[in-house]
């Protein structure tokens, strides 16, 4: 499947080159909900990209953050230490702990800056503010005014992330002991 994706990418770049479109690949993207994007497939794909394009990034887009009016885009890359560990083909919990790396050290976040042309800025200044189109946007605005509710959501998200990591560890260990 990864080979099919690479072949599609090369075909697309060839087509773009034929119509004189700049086609430099700087990475790839993945969508997520509530930060559930870090998994083995993401690590493997990012590793392959970073091996061939050293400054490659993965853009992670969270539409739920975007609905709250926050920038829902993060740019991630694998840390150099983790790239070295992953390259050795001994990527286990033991090798991770022996190397002194924690789960937070696997990825490094690159700052994202979004800029618009002056024409777009002028258009945005003249456009009247929109009313929320759906109820989730209204709830998101209310959540900004209620710090207690927002803090509870943050704690729930952290708990869900921890549960997801524990579940992945359990599955991995159960496969080893079979």
Coordinates of N, CA and C in Angstrom, one line a residue:
X1 N 0.8 -1.2 0.0 CA 0.0 0.0 0.0 C 0.9 1.2 0.0
X2 N 2.0 1.2 0.8 CA 2.9 2.4 0.8 C 3.5 2.6 -0.6
X3 N 3.8 1.5 -1.3 CA 4.3 1.6 -2.7 C 3.3 2.2 -3.6
X4 N 2.0 1.9 -3.5 CA 1.0 2.5 -4.3 C 0.9 4.0 -4.1
X5 N 1.0 4.4 -2.8 CA 1.0 5.8 -2.5 C 2.2 6.5 -3.1
X6 N 3.3 5.9 -3.0 CA 4.5 6.5 -3.6 C 4.4 6.6 -5.1
X7 N 3.9 5.6 -5.8 CA 3.7 5.6 -7.2 C 2.7 6.7 -7.6
X8 N 1.6 6.8 -6.9 CA 0.6 7.8 -7.1 C 1.3 9.2 -7.0
X9 N 2.1 9.4 -6.0 CA 2.7 10.7 -5.7 C 3.7 11.0 -6.9
X10 N 4.4 10.1 -7.4 CA 5.3 10.3 -8.5 C 4.5 10.7 -9.8
X11 N 3.4 9.9 -10.0 CA 2.6 10.2 -11.2 C 2.0 11.6 -11.1
X12 N 1.5 12.0 -9.9 CA 1.0 13.3 -9.7 C 2.0 14.4 -9.9
X13 N 3.2 14.2 -9.4 CA 4.3 15.2 -9.6 C 4.7 15.3 -11.1
X14 N 4.7 14.2 -11.8 CA 5.0 14.2 -13.2 C 3.9 15.0 -14.0
X15 N 2.6 14.8 -13.6 CA 1.5 15.6 -14.2 C 1.6 17.1 -13.9
X16 N 2.0 17.4 -12.7 CA 2.1 18.8 -12.3 C 3.3 19.5 -13.1
X17 N 4.3 18.7 -13.2 CA 5.5 19.3 -13.9 C 5.1 19.6 -15.4
X18 N 4.3 18.7 -16.0 CA 3.9 18.9 -17.4 C 3.1 20.2 -17.6
X19 N 2.4 20.7 -16.6 CA 1.6 21.9 -16.7 C 2.3 23.1 -16.0
X20 N 3.6 23.0 -15.7 CA 4.4 24.0 -15.1 C 4.0 24.5 -13.7
X21 N 3.6 23.5 -12.9 CA 3.2 23.8 -11.5 C 4.4 23.4 -10.6
X22 N 4.7 24.2 -9.7 CA 5.8 23.9 -8.7 C 5.4 22.7 -8.0
X23 N 6.2 21.6 -7.9 CA 5.8 20.4 -7.4 C 6.9 19.8 -6.4
X24 N 7.4 20.7 -5.6 CA 8.4 20.2 -4.6 C 7.6 19.7 -3.4
X25 N 8.0 18.4 -3.0 CA 7.3 17.8 -1.9 C 8.1 18.2 -0.6
X26 N 7.3 18.7 0.4 CA 7.9 19.0 1.7 C 7.4 18.2 2.8
X27 N 6.5 17.3 2.5 CA 5.9 16.4 3.5 C 4.6 15.9 3.1
X28 N 3.8 15.6 4.1 CA 2.5 15.0 3.9 C 1.5 15.5 5.0
X29 N 0.3 15.1 4.9 CA -0.6 15.6 6.0 C -1.5 14.4 6.5
X30 N -2.1 14.6 7.6 CA -3.0 13.6 8.2 C -4.0 14.4 9.1
X31 N -5.3 14.0 9.0 CA -6.3 14.6 9.8 C -6.4 13.7 11.1
X32 N -6.9 14.4 12.1 CA -7.1 13.7 13.4 C -8.3 14.3 14.2
X33 N -8.7 13.6 15.2 CA -9.7 14.1 16.1 C -9.2 14.0 17.5
X34 N -9.2 15.1 18.2 CA -8.8 15.1 19.6 C -7.4 14.6 19.8
X35 N -6.5 14.8 18.9 CA -5.1 14.4 19.1 C -4.8 12.9 19.0
X36 N -5.6 12.2 18.3 CA -5.4 10.7 18.2 C -4.6 10.3 17.0
X37 N -3.6 11.1 16.6 CA -2.9 10.9 15.4 C -1.6 10.1 15.6
X38 N -1.1 10.0 16.7 CA 0.2 9.4 16.9 C 0.0 7.9 17.0
X39 N 0.5 7.2 16.0 CA 0.4 5.7 16.0 C 1.6 5.2 15.2
X40 N 1.7 3.9 15.1 CA 2.9 3.3 14.4 C 2.9 3.6 12.9
X41 N 1.8 3.7 12.3 CA 1.7 4.0 10.9 C 2.3 5.4 10.6
X42 N 1.9 6.4 11.5 CA 2.4 7.7 11.4 C 3.9 7.8 11.5
X43 N 4.5 7.0 12.5 CA 5.9 7.0 12.7 C 6.6 6.4 11.5
X44 N 6.1 5.3 11.0 CA 6.7 4.6 9.9 C 6.7 5.5 8.6
X45 N 5.6 6.1 8.4 CA 5.5 6.9 7.2 C 6.4 8.1 7.3
X46 N 6.4 8.8 8.5 CA 7.2 10.0 8.6 C 8.7 9.6 8.5
X47 N 9.0 8.4 9.1 CA 10.4 8.0 9.0 C 10.8 7.8 7.5
X48 N 10.0 7.2 6.7 CA 10.3 7.0 5.3 C 10.4 8.3 4.6
X49 N 9.5 9.2 4.9 CA 9.6 10.6 4.2 C 10.9 11.3 4.7
X50 N 11.2 11.2 6.0 CA 12.4 11.9 6.5 C 13.7 11.3 6.0
X51 N 13.7 10.0 5.7 CA 14.9 9.4 5.1 C 15.2 10.0 3.8
X52 N 14.1 10.2 2.9 CA 14.3 10.7 1.6 C 14.4 12.2 1.5
X53 N 13.6 12.9 2.4 CA 13.6 14.3 2.4 C 13.9 14.8 3.8
X54 N 15.2 15.1 4.1 CA 15.5 15.3 5.5 C 14.7 16.4 6.3
X55 N 14.3 17.4 5.6 CA 13.5 18.5 6.3 C 12.0 18.3 6.1
X56 N 11.6 17.1 5.9 CA 10.2 16.8 5.7 C 9.4 17.0 7.0
X57 N 8.1 17.4 6.8 CA 7.2 17.5 8.0 C 5.9 16.8 7.7
X58 N 5.2 16.5 8.8 CA 3.9 16.0 8.7 C 2.9 17.1 9.2
X59 N 2.0 17.5 8.4 CA 1.0 18.5 8.9 C -0.2 17.7 9.4
X60 N -0.5 17.9 10.7 CA -1.6 17.2 11.3 C -2.7 18.3 11.5
X61 N -3.9 18.0 11.0 CA -5.0 18.9 11.0 C -6.1 18.3 11.9
X62 N -6.6 19.1 12.8 CA -7.7 18.7 13.7 C -8.9 19.6 13.5
X63 N -9.9 19.1 12.8 CA -11.1 19.9 12.5 C -11.9 20.4 13.7
X64 N -11.8 19.6 14.8 CA -12.5 20.1 16.1 C -11.8 21.3 16.7
X65 N -10.5 21.4 16.6 CA -9.8 22.6 17.1 C -10.2 23.8 16.1
X66 N -10.3 23.5 14.8 CA -10.6 24.5 13.9 C -12.0 25.0 14.1
X67 N -13.0 24.2 14.5 CA -14.3 24.6 14.8 C -14.4 25.5 16.0
X68 N -13.4 25.4 16.9 CA -13.4 26.2 18.1 C -12.8 27.6 17.8
X69 N -12.3 27.8 16.6 CA -11.7 29.0 16.2 C -10.2 29.1 16.5
X70 N -9.6 27.9 16.8 CA -8.2 27.8 17.0 C -7.5 27.3 15.7
X71 N -6.2 27.5 15.6 CA -5.5 27.0 14.5 C -5.4 25.5 14.7
X72 N -6.0 24.7 13.9 CA -6.0 23.2 14.1 C -4.9 22.5 13.3
X73 N -3.8 23.2 13.1 CA -2.7 22.6 12.3 C -1.4 22.6 13.2
X74 N -0.8 21.4 13.1 CA 0.5 21.2 13.8 C 1.5 20.7 12.7
X75 N 2.7 21.1 12.8 CA 3.8 20.5 11.9 C 4.7 19.7 12.8
X76 N 4.8 18.4 12.5 CA 5.6 17.5 13.3 C 6.7 16.8 12.5
X77 N 7.8 16.5 13.1 CA 8.9 15.7 12.5 C 9.5 14.9 13.6
X78 N 10.1 13.8 13.2 CA 10.7 12.9 14.1 C 12.0 13.5 14.6
X79 N 12.3 13.3 15.9 CA 13.6 13.9 16.4 C 14.8 13.1 15.9
X80 N 15.9 13.7 15.8 CA 17.1 13.0 15.3 C 17.5 11.8 16.2
X81 N 17.3 11.9 17.5 CA 17.6 10.8 18.4 C 16.7 9.6 18.0
X82 N 15.4 9.9 17.8 CA 14.5 8.8 17.5 C 14.8 8.2 16.1
X83 N 15.1 9.1 15.2 CA 15.5 8.6 13.8 C 16.6 7.6 13.9
X84 N 17.6 7.9 14.7 CA 18.8 7.0 14.9 C 18.3 5.7 15.5
X85 N 17.5 5.7 16.5 CA 17.0 4.5 17.2 C 16.1 3.7 16.2
X86 N 15.2 4.3 15.5 CA 14.3 3.6 14.6 C 15.1 3.0 13.4
X87 N 16.2 3.6 13.0 CA 17.0 3.1 11.9 C 17.7 1.8 12.3
X88 N 18.0 1.6 13.6 CA 18.7 0.4 14.1 C 17.8 -0.8 14.0
X89 N 16.5 -0.6 13.7 CA 15.5 -1.7 13.5 C 15.2 -2.4 14.9
X90 N 15.6 -1.8 16.0 CA 15.3 -2.3 17.3 C 14.4 -1.3 18.1
X91 N 13.2 -1.1 17.5 CA 12.3 -0.2 18.1 C 11.3 -0.9 19.0
X92 N 11.7 -1.0 20.3 CA 10.9 -1.7 21.3 C 10.8 -0.8 22.5
X93 N 9.9 -1.1 23.5 CA 9.8 -0.3 24.7 C 11.2 -0.3 25.5
X94 N 11.9 -1.5 25.5 CA 13.1 -1.6 26.2 C 14.2 -0.7 25.5
X95 N 14.3 -0.7 24.2 CA 15.3 0.1 23.5 C 15.0 1.6 23.7
X96 N 13.7 1.9 23.7 CA 13.3 3.3 23.9 C 13.7 3.8 25.3
X97 N 13.5 2.9 26.3 CA 13.8 3.3 27.7 C 15.4 3.3 27.9
X98 N 16.1 2.4 27.3 CA 17.5 2.3 27.4 C 18.2 3.5 26.7
X99 N 17.6 4.1 25.7 CA 18.2 5.2 25.0 C 17.9 6.5 25.7
X100 N 17.0 6.5 26.7 CA 16.7 7.7 27.5 C 15.6 8.5 26.9
X101 N 15.0 8.0 25.8 CA 13.9 8.8 25.1 C 12.6 8.4 25.8
X102 N 11.7 9.4 25.9 CA 10.4 9.2 26.4 C 9.4 9.4 25.2
X103 N 8.1 9.1 25.4 CA 7.2 9.3 24.3 C 7.1 10.7 23.8
X104 N 7.4 11.7 24.7 CA 7.4 13.1 24.3 C 8.5 13.4 23.4
X105 N 9.6 12.6 23.4 CA 10.8 12.9 22.6 C 10.8 12.3 21.2
X106 N 9.8 11.6 20.9 CA 9.7 11.0 19.5 C 9.5 12.0 18.5
X107 N 8.6 12.9 18.7 CA 8.3 14.0 17.7 C 8.7 15.3 18.2
X108 N 9.1 16.2 17.3 CA 9.4 17.6 17.7 C 8.4 18.4 16.8
X109 N 7.8 19.4 17.5 CA 6.8 20.3 16.8 C 7.5 21.5 16.2
X110 N 7.2 21.7 15.0 CA 7.7 22.9 14.2 C 6.7 24.0 14.2
X111 N 7.1 25.2 14.5 CA 6.1 26.3 14.5 C 5.4 26.5 13.2
X112 N 4.1 26.8 13.1 CA 3.4 27.0 11.9 C 3.0 28.5 11.8
X113 N 3.3 29.1 10.7 CA 2.9 30.5 10.5 C 2.1 30.6 9.3
X114 N 0.9 31.1 9.4 CA 0.0 31.2 8.2 C 0.0 32.7 7.8
X115 N 0.2 33.0 6.6 CA 0.2 34.3 6.1 C -0.8 34.4 4.9
X116 N -1.3 35.6 4.7 CA -2.2 35.8 3.6 C -1.7 37.0 2.8
X117 N -2.1 37.1 1.5 CA -1.7 38.2 0.7 C -2.5 39.5 1.2
X118 N -2.1 40.6 0.8 CA -2.7 41.9 1.2 C -4.2 41.9 0.6
X119 N -4.4 41.4 -0.5 CA -5.7 41.3 -1.1 C -6.7 40.5 -0.2
X120 N -6.2 39.4 0.2 CA -7.1 38.5 1.1 C -7.3 39.3 2.5
X121 N -6.3 39.9 3.0 CA -6.5 40.6 4.3 C -7.5 41.7 4.1
X122 N -7.5 42.5 3.0 CA -8.5 43.5 2.7 C -9.9 42.9 2.6
X123 N -10.0 41.8 1.9 CA -11.3 41.1 1.8 C -11.8 40.7 3.1
X124 N -11.0 40.1 4.0 CA -11.4 39.6 5.3 C -11.8 40.8 6.2
X125 N -11.2 41.9 6.1 CA -11.6 43.1 6.9 C -13.0 43.6 6.4
X126 N -13.3 43.5 5.2 CA -14.6 44.0 4.7 C -15.7 43.0 4.9
X127 N -15.4 41.7 5.1 CA -16.4 40.7 5.2 C -17.0 40.8 6.6
X128 N -18.4 40.8 6.7 CA -19.0 40.8 8.0 C -18.8 39.5 8.7
X129 N -18.7 39.6 10.1 CA -18.5 38.3 10.8 C -19.7 37.4 10.6
X130 N -19.4 36.1 10.5 CA -20.4 35.0 10.3 C -21.0 34.6 11.6
X131 N -22.2 34.2 11.5 CA -22.9 33.6 12.7 C -22.6 32.1 12.6
X132 N -22.5 31.4 13.8 CA -22.2 30.0 13.8 C -23.2 29.2 12.9
X133 N -22.7 28.4 12.0 CA -23.5 27.7 11.1 C -24.1 26.4 11.7
X134 N -23.4 25.9 12.7 CA -23.8 24.7 13.3 C -23.7 24.8 14.9
X135 N -24.5 24.0 15.6 CA -24.5 24.1 17.1 C -23.2 23.8 17.7
X136 N -22.3 23.0 17.1 CA -21.0 22.7 17.7 C -20.2 24.0 17.8
X137 N -20.3 24.9 16.9 CA -19.6 26.2 16.9 C -20.1 27.0 18.1
X138 N -21.4 27.0 18.3 CA -22.0 27.7 19.4 C -21.5 27.2 20.7
X139 N -21.4 25.8 20.9 CA -21.0 25.2 22.1 C -19.5 25.6 22.3
X140 N -18.7 25.6 21.2 CA -17.3 25.9 21.3 C -17.1 27.3 21.9
X141 N -18.0 28.3 21.4 CA -17.9 29.7 21.9 C -18.2 29.7 23.4
X142 N -19.2 28.9 23.8 CA -19.6 28.9 25.2 C -18.5 28.3 26.1
X143 N -17.8 27.3 25.5 CA -16.8 26.6 26.3 C -15.6 27.6 26.5
X144 N -15.4 28.5 25.6 CA -14.3 29.5 25.9 C -14.6 30.4 27.1
X145 N -15.9 30.6 27.4 CA -16.3 31.4 28.5 C -16.4 30.7 29.8
X146 N -16.3 29.4 29.7 CA -16.5 28.6 30.9 C -15.2 27.8 31.2
X147 N -14.2 28.4 32.0 CA -12.9 27.7 32.1 C -13.1 26.4 32.8
X148 N -14.0 26.2 33.7 CA -14.2 24.9 34.4 C -14.5 23.8 33.4
X149 N -15.4 24.1 32.5 CA -15.8 23.1 31.4 C -14.6 22.8 30.5
X150 N -13.9 23.9 30.1 CA -12.7 23.7 29.3 C -11.6 22.8 29.9
X151 N -11.4 23.1 31.2 CA -10.4 22.3 32.0 C -10.8 20.8 32.0
X152 N -12.1 20.6 32.3 CA -12.6 19.2 32.3 C -12.4 18.5 30.9
X153 N -12.7 19.2 29.8 CA -12.4 18.7 28.5 C -11.0 18.3 28.3
X154 N -10.1 19.2 28.8 CA -8.6 19.0 28.6 C -8.2 17.7 29.4
X155 N -8.8 17.6 30.6 CA -8.4 16.4 31.4 C -9.0 15.1 30.8
X156 N -10.2 15.2 30.2 CA -10.8 14.0 29.5 C -9.9 13.6 28.3
X157 N -9.5 14.6 27.5 CA -8.6 14.4 26.3 C -7.3 13.7 26.7
X158 N -6.7 14.2 27.8 CA -5.5 13.6 28.3 C -5.7 12.2 28.7
X159 N -6.8 11.9 29.4 CA -7.2 10.6 29.8 C -7.4 9.6 28.6
X160 N -8.1 10.1 27.6 CA -8.3 9.4 26.4 C -7.0 9.0 25.7
X161 N -6.1 10.1 25.6 CA -4.8 9.8 25.0 C -4.0 8.8 25.8
X162 N -4.1 8.8 27.1 CA -3.3 7.9 27.9 C -3.9 6.5 27.7
X163 N -5.3 6.4 27.7 CA -5.9 5.1 27.5 C -5.5 4.6 26.1
X164 N -5.5 5.4 25.1 CA -5.1 5.0 23.8 C -3.6 4.4 23.8
X165 N -2.7 5.1 24.4 CA -1.4 4.7 24.5 C -1.3 3.3 25.3
X166 N -2.0 3.2 26.4 CA -2.0 2.0 27.2 C -2.6 0.8 26.4
X167 N -3.6 1.1 25.6 CA -4.2 0.1 24.8 C -3.2 -0.4 23.7
X168 N -2.5 0.5 23.1 CA -1.5 0.2 22.1 C -0.3 -0.6 22.7
X169 N 0.1 -0.2 23.9 CA 1.1 -1.0 24.6 C 0.7 -2.4 25.0
X170 N -0.6 -2.5 25.4 CA -1.2 -3.8 25.8 C -1.2 -4.7 24.5
X171 N -1.7 -4.2 23.4 CA -1.7 -5.0 22.2 C -0.3 -5.4 21.7
X172 N 0.6 -4.5 21.9 CA 2.0 -4.9 21.5 C 2.6 -5.9 22.4
X173 N 2.4 -5.8 23.7 CA 2.9 -6.8 24.6 C 2.2 -8.2 24.4
X174 N 0.9 -8.1 24.1 CA 0.2 -9.4 24.0 C 0.6 -10.1 22.7
X175 N 1.1 -9.4 21.7 CA 1.6 -10.0 20.5 C 3.0 -10.6 20.7
X176 N 3.7 -10.0 21.6 CA 5.1 -10.5 21.9 C 5.0 -11.8 22.6
X177 N 4.0 -11.9 23.6 CA 3.9 -13.1 24.4 C 3.1 -14.2 23.9
X178 N 2.7 -14.1 22.6 CA 1.9 -15.2 22.0 C 2.8 -16.2 21.4

